[in-house]
Amino acid sequence: MADIATRVYNHKWKIDPIVRSLIDTDFYKLLMCQSVFRNNPDARVTFSLINRSKDVRLADLIDEGELREQLDHIRSLSLSRGESTWLRGNTFYGKRQMFRPDFMEWFENLRLPPYELEKRDGQYELTFEGAWPEVMLWEIPALAVLMELRSRAVLETMGRFELQVLYARAMTKIWEKIERLRGVPSLRIADFGTRRRHSFLWQDWCVQAMREGLGQTFTGTSNCLIAMRREVEAIGTNAHELPMVYAALARDDAELAQAPYKVLADWHEEHDGNLRIILPDTFGTRGFLDHAPDWLASWTGIRIDSGDPAEGAETAIAWWKSRGEDPRQKLVIFSDGLDVDKILELHAQFAGRVKVSFGWGTLLTNDFRGLVPGDALAPFSLVCKAVSANGYPTVKLSDNPNKAMGPEDEIARYKRVFGVGAQTPLEVIV
């Protein structure tokens, strides 16, 4: 196990690349990339950095030259032989050869495309434009670089012993959370913390702590590189990116209304009926479920990633019942802004009514709240989203209007098409 404090201290003396592998990314990005490679390889998509926490002025904290150096290093990366062998030969979700030979041949020859970087009003404007399968793989490493450079900027004035104490306190904080989760019957929890982690080494430490502290309760990590190195399950299915881009490519309102279901039809075909988890909130959960084709009711479960999580689970249970399905045989995955109190609350409320699982993200891998003066390491809400496809803007409505994105006129159009009524704004924690 690495001495994290010493490694952080030594960042002052030499270049230390933040992202050292193309599989230092979330598993669902690779699953989605294969689907995009098959179904929409020629779509031209633009991704853009969006800092929802405007008070965190990244361009004032992070040196532009250092940021470019880290991004340029990522562009030099390619799959190693060991990484390729793991992806080609490992069993994921009980399926061997999850990744097809044609996709793997393409991925093995991939170098990430160029980026554009500018400063404006204390923030970085970072964009990636190109073929969808290529630019989509920038999202996670770009976020990881910015999050860790912010951490380094805050920590750079600390001495060796000060850093040792800081990380000891942070480790104690995480371990106390793990102890509260120990022994909870039927609890299932995975690490979903790659995109807004404090650092790679810290995420790796958190995974090891979860594995030792929780045993079989810990189901795996979304991070492919850590999953490979630590021999744990790689966890993930799909994300909002797919329906956002499919919808932007729709030619009219009728095609727009069907876009979220076209995504899942392609997904079903891609994975031969595996990985059947619905993410329904991109354009509003209620409207999605009300108009969903009957074949979706037979899918394994639903991931709840915005809005009131208990309300979302109740909506899913009611929908399954209305379609003649037994909710007790279905899986609900909670993944939005989780910490221990909310995990325990939701588990107590829904265990036995459905199968319950949790994707624990930022407040697992980046909870340094209260540990440095001014709370300068508190997590903040940074995302990198697809903002256009073939020149048309993307939209995300979410079940929380504070997470909505896109031009106002397009947001209004999507609300009309998907029948989204009044929504309750909720604080975006991370």
Short mmCIF file of C-alpha atoms in Angstrom, two decimals:
data_model
loop_
_atom_site.label_atom_id
_atom_site.label_comp_id
_atom_site.label_asym_id
_atom_site.label_seq_id
_atom_site.Cartn_x
_atom_site.Cartn_y
_atom_site.Cartn_z
CA MET A 1 0.00 0.00 0.00
CA ALA A 2 1.41 3.39 -1.02
CA ASP A 3 2.39 5.99 1.57
CA ILE A 4 -0.03 8.58 0.22
CA ALA A 5 1.22 11.50 2.31
CA THR A 6 4.81 10.99 1.13
CA ARG A 7 3.71 10.71 -2.48
CA VAL A 8 1.71 13.93 -2.16
CA TYR A 9 4.68 15.66 -0.57
CA ASN A 10 6.97 14.53 -3.39
CA HIS A 11 4.70 16.06 -6.03
CA LYS A 12 6.67 19.19 -5.31
CA TRP A 13 9.85 17.70 -6.69
CA LYS A 14 8.92 15.86 -9.88
CA ILE A 15 6.21 15.43 -12.46
CA ASP A 16 3.73 12.80 -11.34
CA PRO A 17 1.15 11.93 -14.02
CA ILE A 18 -2.37 11.77 -12.60
CA VAL A 19 -3.79 9.43 -15.25
CA ARG A 20 -1.41 6.65 -16.24
CA SER A 21 -3.74 4.33 -18.13
CA LEU A 22 -6.66 4.56 -20.57
CA ILE A 23 -8.53 2.11 -18.34
CA ASP A 24 -8.26 4.46 -15.37
CA THR A 25 -11.89 5.18 -16.18
CA ASP A 26 -15.35 3.99 -15.27
CA PHE A 27 -16.42 0.60 -16.59
CA TYR A 28 -19.65 1.97 -18.03
CA LYS A 29 -17.65 4.30 -20.30
CA LEU A 30 -16.09 1.30 -22.02
CA LEU A 31 -19.41 -0.56 -22.24
CA MET A 32 -21.07 2.53 -23.74
CA CYS A 33 -18.11 3.14 -26.03
CA GLN A 34 -18.47 -0.32 -27.54
CA SER A 35 -22.17 0.31 -28.15
CA VAL A 36 -21.44 3.70 -29.73
CA PHE A 37 -18.64 2.16 -31.82
CA ARG A 38 -21.19 -0.28 -33.22
CA ASN A 39 -24.25 1.94 -33.60
CA ASN A 40 -23.10 5.56 -34.05
CA PRO A 41 -19.39 5.60 -34.90
CA ASP A 42 -19.61 8.63 -37.20
CA ALA A 43 -21.60 10.99 -34.96
CA ARG A 44 -19.63 14.17 -34.22
CA VAL A 45 -19.96 15.05 -30.56
CA THR A 46 -18.62 17.87 -28.41
CA PHE A 47 -17.96 17.43 -24.69
CA SER A 48 -17.48 20.37 -22.37
CA LEU A 49 -16.41 20.89 -18.78
CA ILE A 50 -19.16 22.32 -16.54
CA ASN A 51 -18.34 23.54 -13.02
CA ARG A 52 -21.64 23.79 -11.14
CA SER A 53 -19.78 25.13 -8.07
CA LYS A 54 -18.94 28.60 -9.36
CA ASP A 55 -17.31 29.60 -6.07
CA VAL A 56 -14.50 27.10 -6.78
CA ARG A 57 -12.43 29.14 -9.24
CA LEU A 58 -10.39 26.42 -10.85
CA ALA A 59 -8.40 28.71 -13.14
CA ASP A 60 -7.18 30.65 -10.10
CA LEU A 61 -6.11 27.46 -8.31
CA ILE A 62 -4.66 25.33 -11.09
CA ASP A 63 -1.69 26.35 -13.23
CA GLU A 64 -2.58 26.23 -16.93
CA GLY A 65 0.79 24.82 -17.92
CA GLU A 66 0.48 21.97 -15.44
CA LEU A 67 -3.04 21.22 -16.63
CA ARG A 68 -1.90 21.09 -20.26
CA GLU A 69 1.01 18.86 -19.27
CA GLN A 70 -1.36 16.37 -17.63
CA LEU A 71 -3.80 16.42 -20.57
CA ASP A 72 -0.99 16.02 -23.08
CA HIS A 73 0.30 13.03 -21.13
CA ILE A 74 -3.12 11.37 -21.41
CA ARG A 75 -2.97 11.84 -25.20
CA SER A 76 0.26 9.81 -25.22
CA LEU A 77 -1.34 6.78 -23.54
CA SER A 78 -2.39 3.54 -25.19
CA LEU A 79 -3.53 0.18 -23.85
CA SER A 80 -0.80 -2.02 -22.43
CA ARG A 81 -0.68 -5.68 -23.34
CA GLY A 82 -1.83 -6.64 -19.86
CA GLU A 83 -4.77 -4.24 -19.97
CA SER A 84 -5.84 -5.53 -23.36
CA THR A 85 -5.59 -9.14 -22.19
CA TRP A 86 -7.73 -8.33 -19.14
CA LEU A 87 -10.44 -6.68 -21.21
CA ARG A 88 -10.40 -9.40 -23.86
CA GLY A 89 -10.31 -12.39 -21.56
CA ASN A 90 -11.85 -11.47 -18.22
CA THR A 91 -15.37 -12.42 -17.17
CA PHE A 92 -17.63 -9.44 -16.49
CA TYR A 93 -21.11 -9.92 -15.06
CA GLY A 94 -20.76 -13.64 -15.74
CA LYS A 95 -20.00 -13.12 -19.42
CA ARG A 96 -16.70 -13.89 -21.11
CA GLN A 97 -15.54 -11.73 -24.00
CA MET A 98 -17.74 -8.80 -23.05
CA PHE A 99 -15.73 -6.71 -25.50
CA ARG A 100 -15.83 -7.77 -29.13
CA PRO A 101 -12.62 -8.32 -31.15
CA ASP A 102 -13.36 -5.46 -33.59
CA PHE A 103 -13.87 -3.00 -30.74
CA MET A 104 -10.75 -4.18 -28.94
CA GLU A 105 -8.64 -3.83 -32.09
CA TRP A 106 -9.88 -0.25 -32.44
CA PHE A 107 -9.30 0.50 -28.75
CA GLU A 108 -5.78 -0.93 -28.80
CA ASN A 109 -4.84 1.54 -31.53
CA LEU A 110 -6.60 4.53 -30.01
CA ARG A 111 -4.95 7.79 -28.94
CA LEU A 112 -7.32 10.36 -27.49
CA PRO A 113 -8.03 13.31 -29.82
CA PRO A 114 -6.95 16.95 -29.24
CA TYR A 115 -8.58 19.25 -26.72
CA GLU A 116 -9.27 22.99 -26.54
CA LEU A 117 -8.51 24.90 -23.36
CA GLU A 118 -9.24 28.54 -22.45
CA LYS A 119 -9.60 30.60 -19.28
CA ARG A 120 -12.67 32.72 -18.63
CA ASP A 121 -13.89 34.39 -15.43
CA GLY A 122 -11.80 32.24 -13.13
CA GLN A 123 -12.84 28.98 -14.79
CA TYR A 124 -11.36 26.69 -17.42
CA GLU A 125 -13.29 26.12 -20.62
CA LEU A 126 -12.18 22.65 -21.68
CA THR A 127 -13.78 21.05 -24.73
CA PHE A 128 -13.29 17.91 -26.79
CA GLU A 129 -14.76 17.55 -30.27
CA GLY A 130 -14.65 14.64 -32.68
CA ALA A 131 -16.00 11.18 -33.44
CA TRP A 132 -18.24 10.10 -30.57
CA PRO A 133 -16.37 6.86 -29.65
CA GLU A 134 -13.10 8.78 -29.32
CA VAL A 135 -14.11 11.98 -27.52
CA MET A 136 -16.37 10.22 -25.00
CA LEU A 137 -13.31 8.60 -23.46
CA TRP A 138 -11.99 12.04 -22.43
CA GLU A 139 -14.75 12.59 -19.84
CA ILE A 140 -13.46 10.62 -16.86
CA PRO A 141 -9.71 11.31 -17.18
CA ALA A 142 -10.37 15.03 -17.71
CA LEU A 143 -12.43 15.19 -14.52
CA ALA A 144 -9.86 13.13 -12.61
CA VAL A 145 -7.06 15.49 -13.66
CA LEU A 146 -8.90 18.65 -12.63
CA MET A 147 -10.05 17.21 -9.32
CA GLU A 148 -6.58 16.00 -8.39
CA LEU A 149 -4.83 19.20 -9.52
CA ARG A 150 -7.20 21.12 -7.28
CA SER A 151 -6.28 18.79 -4.40
CA ARG A 152 -2.57 19.26 -5.10
CA ALA A 153 -2.97 23.03 -5.22
CA VAL A 154 -4.56 23.05 -1.78
CA LEU A 155 -1.99 20.65 -0.30
CA GLU A 156 1.19 22.04 -1.84
CA THR A 157 2.06 24.30 1.11
CA MET A 158 1.74 21.53 3.69
CA GLY A 159 4.75 19.88 5.24
CA ARG A 160 5.40 16.15 5.45
CA PHE A 161 4.05 15.68 8.99
CA GLU A 162 1.04 17.90 8.35
CA LEU A 163 0.17 15.73 5.37
CA GLN A 164 0.65 12.56 7.41
CA VAL A 165 -1.83 13.83 10.00
CA LEU A 166 -4.30 14.98 7.33
CA TYR A 167 -4.40 11.58 5.66
CA ALA A 168 -4.55 9.77 9.00
CA ARG A 169 -7.64 11.80 9.86
CA ALA A 170 -9.18 11.18 6.43
CA MET A 171 -8.52 7.44 6.74
CA THR A 172 -10.12 7.40 10.17
CA LYS A 173 -13.14 9.22 8.77
CA ILE A 174 -13.62 6.65 6.01
CA TRP A 175 -13.03 3.72 8.35
CA GLU A 176 -15.67 5.01 10.77
CA LYS A 177 -18.13 5.12 7.87
CA ILE A 178 -17.24 1.55 6.93
CA GLU A 179 -17.73 0.39 10.53
CA ARG A 180 -21.26 1.82 10.49
CA LEU A 181 -22.04 -0.24 7.39
CA ARG A 182 -20.64 -3.48 8.74
CA GLY A 183 -23.10 -6.21 9.50
CA VAL A 184 -26.11 -4.58 7.84
CA PRO A 185 -28.10 -7.56 6.49
CA SER A 186 -28.26 -7.90 2.69
CA LEU A 187 -26.41 -4.60 2.12
CA ARG A 188 -24.67 -4.38 -1.28
CA ILE A 189 -22.42 -1.44 -2.05
CA ALA A 190 -19.87 -0.55 -4.76
CA ASP A 191 -17.36 2.24 -5.31
CA PHE A 192 -18.64 4.73 -7.91
CA GLY A 193 -16.15 7.47 -7.02
CA THR A 194 -13.77 7.75 -9.99
CA ARG A 195 -14.97 10.96 -11.62
CA ARG A 196 -14.68 13.26 -8.58
CA ARG A 197 -12.08 11.49 -6.47
CA HIS A 198 -9.48 13.24 -4.35
CA SER A 199 -6.76 11.32 -6.21
CA PHE A 200 -6.12 7.94 -7.81
CA LEU A 201 -4.10 6.74 -4.83
CA TRP A 202 -6.88 7.77 -2.47
CA GLN A 203 -9.55 5.96 -4.49
CA ASP A 204 -7.33 2.88 -4.52
CA TRP A 205 -6.96 3.10 -0.72
CA CYS A 206 -10.74 3.48 -0.28
CA VAL A 207 -11.37 0.37 -2.40
CA GLN A 208 -8.90 -1.65 -0.32
CA ALA A 209 -10.48 -0.38 2.90
CA MET A 210 -13.98 -1.27 1.66
CA ARG A 211 -12.83 -4.71 0.61
CA GLU A 212 -11.24 -5.47 3.97
CA GLY A 213 -13.86 -3.76 6.11
CA LEU A 214 -17.02 -4.95 4.37
CA GLY A 215 -16.10 -8.30 2.85
CA GLN A 216 -18.87 -9.68 0.64
CA THR A 217 -20.99 -6.56 1.23
CA PHE A 218 -18.54 -4.73 -1.06
CA THR A 219 -19.44 -5.70 -4.62
CA GLY A 220 -16.70 -3.95 -6.62
CA THR A 221 -15.51 -0.71 -8.17
CA SER A 222 -16.45 1.29 -11.24
CA ASN A 223 -12.74 1.95 -11.90
CA CYS A 224 -11.37 -0.54 -14.43
CA LEU A 225 -7.70 -0.09 -13.54
CA ILE A 226 -8.30 -0.61 -9.83
CA ALA A 227 -10.61 -3.57 -10.56
CA MET A 228 -7.85 -5.20 -12.60
CA ARG A 229 -5.05 -4.52 -10.12
CA ARG A 230 -7.02 -5.41 -6.98
CA GLU A 231 -8.88 -8.34 -8.58
CA VAL A 232 -12.35 -7.07 -7.72
CA GLU A 233 -15.44 -6.83 -9.89
CA ALA A 234 -15.70 -3.99 -12.40
CA ILE A 235 -19.15 -2.44 -11.90
CA GLY A 236 -21.26 -0.34 -14.29
CA THR A 237 -23.79 -0.32 -17.10
CA ASN A 238 -24.79 2.91 -18.91
CA ALA A 239 -25.23 6.65 -18.27
CA HIS A 240 -27.16 9.75 -19.37
CA GLU A 241 -24.77 10.35 -22.25
CA LEU A 242 -26.48 7.78 -24.49
CA PRO A 243 -30.05 9.18 -24.40
CA MET A 244 -28.74 12.76 -24.49
CA VAL A 245 -26.89 12.19 -27.76
CA TYR A 246 -29.54 9.92 -29.30
CA ALA A 247 -32.11 12.63 -28.56
CA ALA A 248 -29.95 15.36 -30.11
CA LEU A 249 -29.69 13.25 -33.26
CA ALA A 250 -33.48 12.83 -33.50
CA ARG A 251 -35.00 14.49 -36.58
CA ASP A 252 -38.38 15.50 -35.13
CA ASP A 253 -40.48 15.40 -31.96
CA ALA A 254 -41.79 11.91 -32.66
CA GLU A 255 -38.28 10.52 -33.03
CA LEU A 256 -37.18 12.52 -29.98
CA ALA A 257 -39.90 10.89 -27.85
CA GLN A 258 -38.62 7.44 -28.83
CA ALA A 259 -34.91 8.19 -28.42
CA PRO A 260 -34.57 6.94 -24.80
CA TYR A 261 -36.13 3.61 -25.76
CA LYS A 262 -34.02 3.31 -28.92
CA VAL A 263 -30.97 3.57 -26.65
CA LEU A 264 -32.11 0.60 -24.59
CA ALA A 265 -33.13 -1.43 -27.62
CA ASP A 266 -29.61 -1.01 -29.02
CA TRP A 267 -28.19 -1.77 -25.58
CA HIS A 268 -30.21 -4.99 -25.33
CA GLU A 269 -28.99 -6.12 -28.72
CA GLU A 270 -25.41 -5.16 -27.91
CA HIS A 271 -25.26 -7.17 -24.69
CA ASP A 272 -27.46 -10.16 -25.53
CA GLY A 273 -29.84 -9.40 -22.67
CA ASN A 274 -27.16 -8.78 -20.02
CA LEU A 275 -26.60 -5.51 -18.08
CA ARG A 276 -30.32 -4.75 -18.13
CA ILE A 277 -30.42 -1.74 -15.81
CA ILE A 278 -32.65 1.21 -16.76
CA LEU A 279 -31.49 4.79 -16.09
CA PRO A 280 -34.84 6.58 -16.53
CA ASP A 281 -34.27 10.14 -15.32
CA THR A 282 -32.50 11.80 -18.27
CA PHE A 283 -35.75 13.41 -19.41
CA GLY A 284 -37.83 12.74 -16.30
CA THR A 285 -38.50 9.37 -14.68
CA ARG A 286 -42.29 9.48 -14.54
CA GLY A 287 -42.74 10.29 -18.21
CA PHE A 288 -40.15 7.68 -19.19
CA LEU A 289 -41.89 4.92 -17.24
CA ASP A 290 -45.41 5.96 -18.26
CA HIS A 291 -44.56 5.57 -21.95
CA ALA A 292 -42.05 2.70 -21.68
CA PRO A 293 -42.67 -0.35 -23.87
CA ASP A 294 -43.74 -3.48 -22.01
CA TRP A 295 -40.49 -5.32 -22.74
CA LEU A 296 -38.58 -2.94 -20.47
CA ALA A 297 -40.58 -4.07 -17.44
CA SER A 298 -38.81 -7.44 -17.59
CA TRP A 299 -35.38 -5.82 -17.19
CA THR A 300 -33.34 -6.47 -14.06
CA GLY A 301 -33.62 -3.11 -12.35
CA ILE A 302 -33.44 0.67 -12.26
CA ARG A 303 -30.72 3.13 -11.22
CA ILE A 304 -31.89 6.25 -9.37
CA ASP A 305 -29.52 9.16 -9.94
CA SER A 306 -31.47 12.37 -9.29
CA GLY A 307 -34.46 13.77 -7.44
CA ASP A 308 -35.71 12.42 -4.13
CA PRO A 309 -34.31 8.85 -4.02
CA ALA A 310 -37.12 7.40 -1.91
CA GLU A 311 -39.72 8.90 -4.23
CA GLY A 312 -37.85 7.48 -7.20
CA ALA A 313 -37.83 4.00 -5.70
CA GLU A 314 -41.55 4.19 -4.90
CA THR A 315 -42.22 5.26 -8.48
CA ALA A 316 -40.24 2.27 -9.77
CA ILE A 317 -42.07 -0.16 -7.46
CA ALA A 318 -45.46 1.16 -8.52
CA TRP A 319 -44.45 0.91 -12.19
CA TRP A 320 -43.31 -2.71 -11.87
CA LYS A 321 -46.56 -3.62 -10.13
CA SER A 322 -48.58 -1.90 -12.86
CA ARG A 323 -46.77 -4.00 -15.46
CA GLY A 324 -47.37 -7.29 -13.62
CA GLU A 325 -43.83 -7.64 -12.28
CA ASP A 326 -42.84 -8.59 -8.72
CA PRO A 327 -40.73 -5.71 -7.30
CA ARG A 328 -39.11 -8.10 -4.81
CA GLN A 329 -37.30 -9.68 -7.76
CA LYS A 330 -36.10 -6.32 -9.09
CA LEU A 331 -32.95 -4.32 -8.30
CA VAL A 332 -32.91 -0.64 -7.34
CA ILE A 333 -29.47 1.00 -7.47
CA PHE A 334 -29.14 4.30 -5.63
CA SER A 335 -26.24 6.44 -6.86
CA ASP A 336 -26.86 10.14 -6.26
CA GLY A 337 -24.96 12.08 -3.58
CA LEU A 338 -24.82 9.18 -1.15
CA ASP A 339 -23.24 9.06 2.28
CA VAL A 340 -23.64 6.65 5.18
CA ASP A 341 -26.75 8.19 6.75
CA LYS A 342 -28.66 8.16 3.46
CA ILE A 343 -27.44 4.65 2.58
CA LEU A 344 -28.67 3.27 5.91
CA GLU A 345 -31.96 5.16 5.65
CA LEU A 346 -32.74 3.94 2.13
CA HIS A 347 -31.67 0.39 2.89
CA ALA A 348 -33.96 0.24 5.93
CA GLN A 349 -36.84 1.67 3.90
CA PHE A 350 -36.62 -0.59 0.86
CA ALA A 351 -34.82 -3.83 1.82
CA GLY A 352 -37.28 -6.67 1.41
CA ARG A 353 -39.50 -4.66 -0.93
CA VAL A 354 -36.88 -4.68 -3.69
CA LYS A 355 -33.30 -5.81 -4.05
CA VAL A 356 -31.25 -2.78 -3.00
CA SER A 357 -27.75 -1.76 -4.06
CA PHE A 358 -25.70 1.41 -3.70
CA GLY A 359 -23.12 3.13 -5.90
CA TRP A 360 -21.16 5.23 -3.40
CA GLY A 361 -19.36 8.06 -5.16
CA THR A 362 -17.79 11.35 -4.19
CA LEU A 363 -18.42 11.16 -0.45
CA LEU A 364 -16.48 7.89 -0.41
CA THR A 365 -13.48 8.92 -2.52
CA ASN A 366 -13.33 12.65 -1.78
CA ASP A 367 -14.62 13.38 1.71
CA PHE A 368 -12.05 15.71 3.24
CA ARG A 369 -14.70 18.02 4.64
CA GLY A 370 -13.58 19.85 7.75
CA LEU A 371 -9.99 18.60 7.54
CA VAL A 372 -8.18 21.69 6.24
CA PRO A 373 -8.61 25.42 7.02
CA GLY A 374 -11.44 27.09 5.15
CA ASP A 375 -12.73 23.66 4.10
CA ALA A 376 -10.65 24.11 0.97
CA LEU A 377 -10.80 20.38 0.13
CA ALA A 378 -14.59 20.07 0.34
CA PRO A 379 -15.92 18.22 -2.73
CA PHE A 380 -17.59 20.25 -5.44
CA SER A 381 -19.80 19.52 -8.44
CA LEU A 382 -17.72 19.26 -11.61
CA VAL A 383 -19.01 17.42 -14.68
CA CYS A 384 -17.94 16.89 -18.28
CA LYS A 385 -20.96 16.38 -20.52
CA ALA A 386 -21.82 15.94 -24.18
CA VAL A 387 -23.14 19.37 -25.17
CA SER A 388 -23.80 18.84 -28.89
CA ALA A 389 -24.11 16.08 -31.48
CA ASN A 390 -23.77 16.71 -35.22
CA GLY A 391 -24.18 20.40 -34.44
CA TYR A 392 -27.40 20.04 -32.43
CA PRO A 393 -27.45 20.86 -28.70
CA THR A 394 -27.96 18.14 -26.12
CA VAL A 395 -30.38 18.43 -23.22
CA LYS A 396 -30.63 16.81 -19.81
CA LEU A 397 -33.73 17.44 -17.71
CA SER A 398 -33.11 15.10 -14.76
CA ASP A 399 -35.54 14.69 -11.84
CA ASN A 400 -33.84 17.66 -10.20
CA PRO A 401 -34.15 20.92 -12.18
CA ASN A 402 -30.88 22.09 -10.63
CA LYS A 403 -29.15 19.41 -12.70
CA ALA A 404 -30.82 20.39 -15.98
CA MET A 405 -28.59 21.47 -18.86
CA GLY A 406 -29.06 22.74 -22.39
CA PRO A 407 -30.39 25.86 -24.16
CA GLU A 408 -33.57 27.23 -22.58
CA ASP A 409 -35.66 26.85 -25.73
CA GLU A 410 -34.58 23.23 -26.13
CA ILE A 411 -35.24 22.51 -22.44
CA ALA A 412 -38.78 23.85 -22.94
CA ARG A 413 -39.22 21.68 -26.04
CA TYR A 414 -37.99 18.54 -24.26
CA LYS A 415 -40.30 19.22 -21.30
CA ARG A 416 -43.20 19.43 -23.71
CA VAL A 417 -42.28 16.28 -25.63
CA PHE A 418 -41.60 14.22 -22.50
CA GLY A 419 -44.49 15.63 -20.48
CA VAL A 420 -42.38 16.99 -17.63
CA GLY A 421 -44.45 19.07 -15.24
CA ALA A 422 -43.43 20.91 -12.08
CA GLN A 423 -40.25 19.62 -10.43
CA THR A 424 -38.88 20.19 -6.95
CA PRO A 425 -35.38 21.73 -6.92
CA LEU A 426 -32.95 19.88 -4.65
CA GLU A 427 -29.47 20.89 -3.58
CA VAL A 428 -26.77 19.37 -5.78
CA ILE A 429 -24.38 18.00 -3.20
CA VAL A 430 -21.76 16.62 -5.57
#
